[in-house]
PDB file of C-alpha atoms in Angstrom:
ATOM      1  CA  GLY A  60     198.661 -33.541  92.104  1.00 42.00           C
ATOM      2  CA  GLU A  61     196.360 -35.733  93.293  1.00 50.00           C
ATOM      3  CA  SER A  62     194.498 -35.679  96.873  1.00 57.00           C
ATOM      4  CA  VAL A  63     191.586 -37.494  98.601  1.00 66.00           C
ATOM      5  CA  GLY A  64     191.034 -36.060 102.245  1.00 61.00           C
ATOM      6  CA  LEU A  65     188.842 -36.696 105.030  1.00 54.00           C
ATOM      7  CA  HIS A  66     187.666 -33.635 107.192  1.00 60.00           C
ATOM      8  CA  LEU A  67     187.535 -35.542 110.662  1.00 75.00           C
ATOM      9  CA  PRO A  68     190.282 -38.093 112.082  1.00 89.00           C
ATOM     10  CA  THR A  69     187.816 -39.520 114.042  1.00 92.00           C
ATOM     11  CA  LEU A  70     184.365 -39.633 114.540  1.00 94.00           C
ATOM     12  CA  SER A  71     182.587 -40.977 117.650  1.00 95.00           C
ATOM     13  CA  VAL A  72     178.802 -41.717 118.019  1.00 96.00           C
ATOM     14  CA  GLN A  73     176.578 -43.319 120.063  1.00 96.00           C
ATOM     15  CA  GLU A  74     175.133 -46.815 119.035  1.00 97.00           C
ATOM     16  CA  GLY A  75     172.021 -46.600 117.184  1.00 96.00           C
ATOM     17  CA  ASP A  76     172.733 -43.170 115.808  1.00 96.00           C
ATOM     18  CA  ASN A  77     172.920 -42.686 112.055  1.00 96.00           C
ATOM     19  CA  SER A  78     176.956 -41.698 110.867  1.00 96.00           C
ATOM     20  CA  ILE A  79     178.372 -39.298 108.057  1.00 96.00           C
ATOM     21  CA  ILE A  80     181.463 -39.372 107.523  1.00 95.00           C
ATOM     22  CA  ASN A  81     183.085 -37.251 104.714  1.00 94.00           C
ATOM     23  CA  CYS A  82     185.397 -37.129 102.016  1.00 93.00           C
ATOM     24  CA  ALA A  83     186.714 -33.900  99.621  1.00 92.00           C
ATOM     25  CA  TYR A  84     188.579 -34.866  96.342  1.00 89.00           C
ATOM     26  CA  SER A  85     190.645 -32.611  94.436  1.00 83.00           C
ATOM     27  CA  ASN A  86     191.043 -34.335  90.686  1.00 86.00           C
ATOM     28  CA  SER A  87     188.200 -32.999  88.478  1.00 85.00           C
ATOM     29  CA  ALA A  88     188.990 -36.089  86.213  1.00 86.00           C
ATOM     30  CA  SER A  89     187.785 -38.270  89.237  1.00 87.00           C
ATOM     31  CA  ASP A  90     184.583 -40.023  87.612  1.00 87.00           C
ATOM     32  CA  TYR A  91     184.758 -43.543  89.979  1.00 90.00           C
ATOM     33  CA  PHE A  92     184.574 -43.530  93.833  1.00 93.00           C
ATOM     34  CA  ILE A  93     184.612 -46.138  96.470  1.00 94.00           C
ATOM     35  CA  TRP A  94     184.236 -46.312 100.243  1.00 96.00           C
ATOM     36  CA  TYR A  95     186.035 -48.960 102.495  1.00 96.00           C
ATOM     37  CA  LYS A  96     186.204 -50.169 105.828  1.00 97.00           C
ATOM     38  CA  GLN A  97     189.055 -51.283 107.544  1.00 97.00           C
ATOM     39  CA  GLU A  98     189.134 -53.459 110.671  1.00 96.00           C
ATOM     40  CA  SER A  99     192.280 -53.851 112.814  1.00 93.00           C
ATOM     41  CA  GLY A 100     194.479 -56.412 111.230  1.00 90.00           C
ATOM     42  CA  LYS A 101     192.654 -57.202 107.947  1.00 93.00           C
ATOM     43  CA  GLY A 102     192.874 -55.577 104.728  1.00 95.00           C
ATOM     44  CA  PRO A 103     190.203 -52.581 103.336  1.00 96.00           C
ATOM     45  CA  GLN A 104     186.517 -54.005 102.605  1.00 95.00           C
ATOM     46  CA  PHE A 105     184.674 -52.972  99.985  1.00 94.00           C
ATOM     47  CA  ILE A 106     181.217 -50.999 100.773  1.00 96.00           C
ATOM     48  CA  ILE A 107     179.815 -49.164  98.375  1.00 95.00           C
ATOM     49  CA  ASP A 108     180.886 -47.411  95.294  1.00 94.00           C
ATOM     50  CA  ILE A 109     179.181 -44.199  93.002  1.00 94.00           C
ATOM     51  CA  ARG A 110     180.170 -43.169  89.132  1.00 91.00           C
ATOM     52  CA  SER A 111     180.248 -39.510  88.977  1.00 91.00           C
ATOM     53  CA  ASN A 112     177.176 -39.689  86.456  1.00 92.00           C
ATOM     54  CA  MET A 113     175.232 -40.496  90.025  1.00 95.00           C
ATOM     55  CA  ASP A 114     175.021 -38.149  93.004  1.00 96.00           C
ATOM     56  CA  LYS A 115     173.553 -41.018  95.260  1.00 97.00           C
ATOM     57  CA  ARG A 116     173.522 -44.804  95.758  1.00 97.00           C
ATOM     58  CA  GLN A 117     171.968 -46.850  98.098  1.00 97.00           C
ATOM     59  CA  GLY A 118     173.197 -50.173  99.430  1.00 95.00           C
ATOM     60  CA  GLN A 119     172.313 -51.977 103.201  1.00 93.00           C
ATOM     61  CA  ARG A 120     172.785 -49.560 105.842  1.00 96.00           C
ATOM     62  CA  VAL A 121     174.884 -47.317 103.990  1.00 98.00           C
ATOM     63  CA  THR A 122     174.161 -44.659 101.293  1.00 98.00           C
ATOM     64  CA  VAL A 123     176.758 -42.478  99.674  1.00 98.00           C
ATOM     65  CA  LEU A 124     176.495 -39.371  98.312  1.00 97.00           C
ATOM     66  CA  LEU A 125     178.637 -37.263  95.729  1.00 97.00           C
ATOM     67  CA  ASN A 126     178.452 -33.223  95.037  1.00 95.00           C
ATOM     68  CA  LYS A 127     180.625 -33.055  92.461  1.00 92.00           C
ATOM     69  CA  THR A 128     180.329 -29.281  92.281  1.00 92.00           C
ATOM     70  CA  VAL A 129     182.275 -28.727  95.381  1.00 92.00           C
ATOM     71  CA  LYS A 130     183.979 -32.005  95.113  1.00 93.00           C
ATOM     72  CA  HIS A 131     182.378 -34.022  98.301  1.00 94.00           C
ATOM     73  CA  LEU A 132     181.335 -37.173  98.981  1.00 94.00           C
ATOM     74  CA  SER A 133     180.117 -38.487 101.884  1.00 96.00           C
ATOM     75  CA  LEU A 134     179.018 -42.128 103.630  1.00 97.00           C
ATOM     76  CA  GLN A 135     176.198 -42.393 105.857  1.00 97.00           C
ATOM     77  CA  ILE A 136     175.505 -45.132 107.515  1.00 97.00           C
ATOM     78  CA  ALA A 137     172.481 -45.853 109.238  1.00 97.00           C
ATOM     79  CA  ALA A 138     171.451 -47.481 112.703  1.00 97.00           C
ATOM     80  CA  THR A 139     175.591 -47.712 113.708  1.00 97.00           C
ATOM     81  CA  GLN A 140     176.294 -50.654 115.063  1.00 96.00           C
ATOM     82  CA  PRO A 141     179.344 -51.792 117.530  1.00 96.00           C
ATOM     83  CA  GLY A 142     180.427 -53.587 114.127  1.00 96.00           C
ATOM     84  CA  ASP A 143     180.890 -50.700 112.152  1.00 97.00           C
ATOM     85  CA  SER A 144     183.871 -49.145 114.195  1.00 97.00           C
ATOM     86  CA  ALA A 145     186.514 -49.139 111.787  1.00 97.00           C
ATOM     87  CA  VAL A 146     188.724 -47.063 109.946  1.00 96.00           C
ATOM     88  CA  TYR A 147     186.715 -45.848 106.839  1.00 97.00           C
ATOM     89  CA  PHE A 148     188.514 -44.201 103.342  1.00 95.00           C
ATOM     90  CA  CYS A 149     187.629 -43.042 100.547  1.00 94.00           C
ATOM     91  CA  ALA A 150     189.283 -43.496  97.261  1.00 93.00           C
ATOM     92  CA  GLU A 151     188.962 -42.175  94.127  1.00 91.00           C
ATOM     93  CA  ASN A 152     189.456 -43.649  90.611  1.00 86.00           C
ATOM     94  CA  SER A 153     189.967 -41.723  87.391  1.00 76.00           C
ATOM     95  CA  GLY A 154     189.692 -44.594  85.021  1.00 72.00           C
ATOM     96  CA  SER A 155     185.986 -45.081  85.369  1.00 64.00           C
ATOM     97  CA  GLY A 156     186.757 -47.991  87.807  1.00 66.00           C
ATOM     98  CA  ASN A 157     188.411 -49.785  84.800  1.00 73.00           C
ATOM     99  CA  THR A 158     191.779 -49.561  85.938  1.00 76.00           C
ATOM    100  CA  GLY A 159     193.153 -50.916  89.673  1.00 79.00           C
ATOM    101  CA  LYS A 160     194.759 -47.429  90.202  1.00 87.00           C
ATOM    102  CA  LEU A 161     192.949 -46.042  93.511  1.00 90.00           C
ATOM    103  CA  ILE A 162     193.775 -42.791  95.146  1.00 91.00           C
ATOM    104  CA  PHE A 163     192.674 -43.061  99.032  1.00 93.00           C
ATOM    105  CA  GLY A 164     191.937 -40.719 101.398  1.00 90.00           C
ATOM    106  CA  GLN A 165     193.797 -40.637 104.721  1.00 88.00           C
ATOM    107  CA  GLY A 166     190.896 -42.288 106.931  1.00 92.00           C
ATOM    108  CA  THR A 167     188.537 -41.884 109.420  1.00 94.00           C
ATOM    109  CA  THR A 168     188.165 -43.527 112.734  1.00 96.00           C
ATOM    110  CA  LEU A 169     184.423 -44.465 113.642  1.00 97.00           C
ATOM    111  CA  GLN A 170     183.783 -45.461 117.387  1.00 96.00           C
ATOM    112  CA  VAL A 171     180.652 -46.734 118.364  1.00 96.00           C
ATOM    113  CA  LYS A 172     179.921 -46.552 122.013  1.00 94.00           C
ATOM    114  CA  PRO A 173     177.301 -49.083 123.174  1.00 90.00           C
TER     115      PRO A 173
ATOM    116  CA  LYS B 179     185.313 -68.298  96.846  1.00 66.00           C
ATOM    117  CA  ALA B 180     188.857 -67.672  98.218  1.00 82.00           C
ATOM    118  CA  GLY B 181     189.644 -64.548  99.008  1.00 93.00           C
ATOM    119  CA  VAL B 182     193.043 -62.493  98.042  1.00 97.00           C
ATOM    120  CA  THR B 183     195.491 -63.980  99.864  1.00 97.00           C
ATOM    121  CA  GLN B 184     199.477 -63.304 100.679  1.00 98.00           C
ATOM    122  CA  THR B 185     202.273 -64.807 102.214  1.00 98.00           C
ATOM    123  CA  PRO B 186     204.199 -64.437 103.898  1.00 98.00           C
ATOM    124  CA  ARG B 187     201.943 -62.512 106.518  1.00 97.00           C
ATOM    125  CA  TYR B 188     204.630 -60.931 108.861  1.00 97.00           C
ATOM    126  CA  LEU B 189     208.324 -60.650 108.014  1.00 97.00           C
ATOM    127  CA  ILE B 190     211.147 -58.939 109.678  1.00 98.00           C
ATOM    128  CA  LYS B 191     214.015 -57.949 107.658  1.00 98.00           C
ATOM    129  CA  THR B 192     217.438 -55.575 108.351  1.00 98.00           C
ATOM    130  CA  ARG B 193     218.397 -52.479 106.418  1.00 98.00           C
ATOM    131  CA  GLY B 194     220.197 -53.407 102.741  1.00 98.00           C
ATOM    132  CA  GLN B 195     218.490 -57.001 102.074  1.00 98.00           C
ATOM    133  CA  GLN B 196     215.825 -57.537  99.442  1.00 98.00           C
ATOM    134  CA  VAL B 197     212.503 -59.133 100.353  1.00 98.00           C
ATOM    135  CA  THR B 198     209.998 -60.796  97.689  1.00 98.00           C
ATOM    136  CA  LEU B 199     205.971 -60.591  98.647  1.00 98.00           C
ATOM    137  CA  SER B 200     203.510 -63.038  97.142  1.00 98.00           C
ATOM    138  CA  CYS B 201     199.689 -62.340  96.258  1.00 98.00           C
ATOM    139  CA  SER B 202     197.446 -65.123  94.677  1.00 98.00           C
ATOM    140  CA  PRO B 203     194.176 -63.108  93.547  1.00 97.00           C
ATOM    141  CA  ILE B 204     190.615 -64.454  93.718  1.00 95.00           C
ATOM    142  CA  SER B 205     190.059 -67.329  90.993  1.00 93.00           C
ATOM    143  CA  GLY B 206     189.233 -65.523  87.704  1.00 90.00           C
ATOM    144  CA  HIS B 207     190.526 -62.043  88.744  1.00 91.00           C
ATOM    145  CA  ARG B 208     193.132 -60.655  86.061  1.00 91.00           C
ATOM    146  CA  SER B 209     193.991 -57.312  87.446  1.00 92.00           C
ATOM    147  CA  VAL B 210     196.466 -57.166  90.569  1.00 95.00           C
ATOM    148  CA  SER B 211     197.355 -53.941  92.102  1.00 95.00           C
ATOM    149  CA  TRP B 212     199.650 -53.282  95.374  1.00 97.00           C
ATOM    150  CA  TYR B 213     199.288 -50.880  97.827  1.00 97.00           C
ATOM    151  CA  GLN B 214     201.572 -49.652 101.198  1.00 98.00           C
ATOM    152  CA  GLN B 215     199.937 -48.331 103.989  1.00 97.00           C
ATOM    153  CA  THR B 216     201.817 -46.658 106.450  1.00 95.00           C
ATOM    154  CA  PRO B 217     200.464 -44.405 109.566  1.00 91.00           C
ATOM    155  CA  GLY B 218     202.293 -41.344 107.936  1.00 88.00           C
ATOM    156  CA  GLN B 219     201.419 -41.609 104.367  1.00 90.00           C
ATOM    157  CA  GLY B 220     198.287 -43.935 104.593  1.00 92.00           C
ATOM    158  CA  LEU B 221     196.986 -46.159 101.592  1.00 95.00           C
ATOM    159  CA  GLN B 222     199.467 -45.507  98.645  1.00 96.00           C
ATOM    160  CA  PHE B 223     199.186 -47.155  95.179  1.00 95.00           C
ATOM    161  CA  LEU B 224     202.231 -48.787  93.804  1.00 96.00           C
ATOM    162  CA  PHE B 225     201.837 -50.746  90.417  1.00 94.00           C
ATOM    163  CA  GLU B 226     198.970 -52.689  88.681  1.00 94.00           C
ATOM    164  CA  TYR B 227     199.610 -55.572  86.728  1.00 95.00           C
ATOM    165  CA  PHE B 228     197.126 -57.083  84.116  1.00 92.00           C
ATOM    166  CA  SER B 229     198.202 -59.846  81.484  1.00 91.00           C
ATOM    167  CA  GLU B 230     201.385 -60.051  82.885  1.00 94.00           C
ATOM    168  CA  THR B 231     201.910 -56.528  82.122  1.00 94.00           C
ATOM    169  CA  GLN B 232     202.688 -53.815  84.296  1.00 93.00           C
ATOM    170  CA  ARG B 233     200.040 -50.456  83.467  1.00 90.00           C
ATOM    171  CA  ASN B 234     199.819 -48.367  85.871  1.00 89.00           C
ATOM    172  CA  LYS B 235     202.637 -47.310  88.325  1.00 92.00           C
ATOM    173  CA  GLY B 236     202.917 -44.971  91.412  1.00 93.00           C
ATOM    174  CA  ASN B 237     205.620 -42.666  92.816  1.00 93.00           C
ATOM    175  CA  PHE B 238     207.612 -45.346  94.289  1.00 96.00           C
ATOM    176  CA  PRO B 239     211.346 -45.391  93.710  1.00 97.00           C
ATOM    177  CA  GLY B 240     212.711 -48.071  91.132  1.00 96.00           C
ATOM    178  CA  ARG B 241     213.850 -50.437  94.417  1.00 98.00           C
ATOM    179  CA  PHE B 242     210.285 -51.231  94.104  1.00 98.00           C
ATOM    180  CA  SER B 243     209.095 -53.995  91.355  1.00 97.00           C
ATOM    181  CA  GLY B 244     206.752 -56.402  90.528  1.00 97.00           C
ATOM    182  CA  ARG B 245     205.580 -58.838  88.008  1.00 97.00           C
ATOM    183  CA  GLN B 246     202.735 -61.261  87.013  1.00 98.00           C
ATOM    184  CA  PHE B 247     202.502 -64.700  85.885  1.00 97.00           C
ATOM    185  CA  SER B 248     200.512 -66.055  83.553  1.00 96.00           C
ATOM    186  CA  ASN B 249     198.124 -67.534  86.469  1.00 95.00           C
ATOM    187  CA  SER B 250     197.475 -64.048  87.101  1.00 95.00           C
ATOM    188  CA  ARG B 251     199.573 -64.459  90.755  1.00 98.00           C
ATOM    189  CA  SER B 252     201.702 -61.643  91.469  1.00 98.00           C
ATOM    190  CA  GLU B 253     205.061 -61.028  93.467  1.00 98.00           C
ATOM    191  CA  MET B 254     206.406 -57.711  94.162  1.00 98.00           C
ATOM    192  CA  ASN B 255     210.309 -57.372  95.534  1.00 98.00           C
ATOM    193  CA  VAL B 256     211.753 -54.579  97.718  1.00 98.00           C
ATOM    194  CA  SER B 257     215.398 -54.120  97.016  1.00 96.00           C
ATOM    195  CA  THR B 258     217.903 -52.554  99.715  1.00 97.00           C
ATOM    196  CA  LEU B 259     215.678 -52.371 102.198  1.00 98.00           C
ATOM    197  CA  GLU B 260     215.129 -48.781 104.221  1.00 98.00           C
ATOM    198  CA  LEU B 261     213.877 -48.506 107.468  1.00 97.00           C
ATOM    199  CA  GLY B 262     211.035 -46.026 106.011  1.00 97.00           C
ATOM    200  CA  ASP B 263     210.190 -49.025 103.961  1.00 98.00           C
ATOM    201  CA  SER B 264     208.353 -50.456 107.113  1.00 98.00           C
ATOM    202  CA  ALA B 265     204.865 -50.742 106.211  1.00 98.00           C
ATOM    203  CA  LEU B 266     201.851 -53.297 105.088  1.00 98.00           C
ATOM    204  CA  TYR B 267     201.552 -54.220 101.938  1.00 98.00           C
ATOM    205  CA  LEU B 268     198.632 -54.984 100.411  1.00 98.00           C
ATOM    206  CA  CYS B 269     197.211 -56.701  97.508  1.00 97.00           C
ATOM    207  CA  ALA B 270     194.225 -56.142  95.359  1.00 96.00           C
ATOM    208  CA  SER B 271     192.315 -57.933  93.086  1.00 94.00           C
ATOM    209  CA  LYS B 272     189.823 -57.035  90.239  1.00 89.00           C
ATOM    210  CA  ARG B 273     187.963 -59.291  87.806  1.00 84.00           C
ATOM    211  CA  MET B 274     188.046 -57.178  84.641  1.00 71.00           C
ATOM    212  CA  ALA B 275     186.100 -57.730  81.725  1.00 59.00           C
ATOM    213  CA  GLY B 276     182.665 -58.439  82.346  1.00 51.00           C
ATOM    214  CA  GLY B 277     182.967 -58.073  86.128  1.00 53.00           C
ATOM    215  CA  GLY B 278     182.237 -55.237  88.434  1.00 60.00           C
ATOM    216  CA  ASN B 279     184.925 -52.707  89.451  1.00 73.00           C
ATOM    217  CA  GLU B 280     185.711 -53.616  92.568  1.00 84.00           C
ATOM    218  CA  GLN B 281     188.820 -54.446  94.292  1.00 89.00           C
ATOM    219  CA  PHE B 282     189.043 -57.240  96.607  1.00 92.00           C
ATOM    220  CA  PHE B 283     191.977 -56.679  99.150  1.00 96.00           C
ATOM    221  CA  GLY B 284     194.349 -59.160 101.043  1.00 97.00           C
ATOM    222  CA  PRO B 285     194.948 -59.047 104.478  1.00 97.00           C
ATOM    223  CA  GLY B 286     198.487 -57.851 103.789  1.00 97.00           C
ATOM    224  CA  THR B 287     202.112 -58.419 104.703  1.00 98.00           C
ATOM    225  CA  ARG B 288     203.499 -56.336 107.184  1.00 98.00           C
ATOM    226  CA  LEU B 289     207.283 -55.771 106.752  1.00 98.00           C
ATOM    227  CA  THR B 290     209.338 -54.667 109.446  1.00 98.00           C
ATOM    228  CA  VAL B 291     213.028 -53.178 108.508  1.00 98.00           C
ATOM    229  CA  LEU B 292     215.371 -52.941 111.264  1.00 97.00           C
TER     230      LEU B 292
END
């Protein structure tokens, strides 16, 4: 069945360093991927998305890389700040993002040390 | 612009009871999806409603149901509650036609079943 997984449950980084959060997916039909950030007591917050016809997309301090050959997705956060501390989820959609059905990974907790 | 709102925020029920949760999407958003979040299973898709019709459904028993009204507001119902239904229930809305693919999540309803 479909599954989206992350490699590490917890990632601890020093403030100012770059963070890389990884995700593997299994559905070859996936064509739209999203990264969400969830802070304690809040719902997931959209960070950045990427379609399968791209291999890289950049936002403000964040970059998502997609490697379809090995079905791997990563989120890079530049100059990590204490406010980046949260749980990060990758999610997959096989309807080009036109439906609301997302398959989520288990999440990586990012801890930023001051 | 107001975000996705969910009511109530917290709920305590006992086994065998039924519960109704409410979600108001962002103004102009026509797709509403529901997710269940638990520590063990993570974020799991329940169903999606668009134009008052369910158009996607996850792998949950028939005790979980939902509906959408003409103003796009949505409710989900869980009947014959079980202890395992204790979770954070998240609602997400999406603009659809002409809009981006981003889904915006509400803060969730924390359901505890005793």
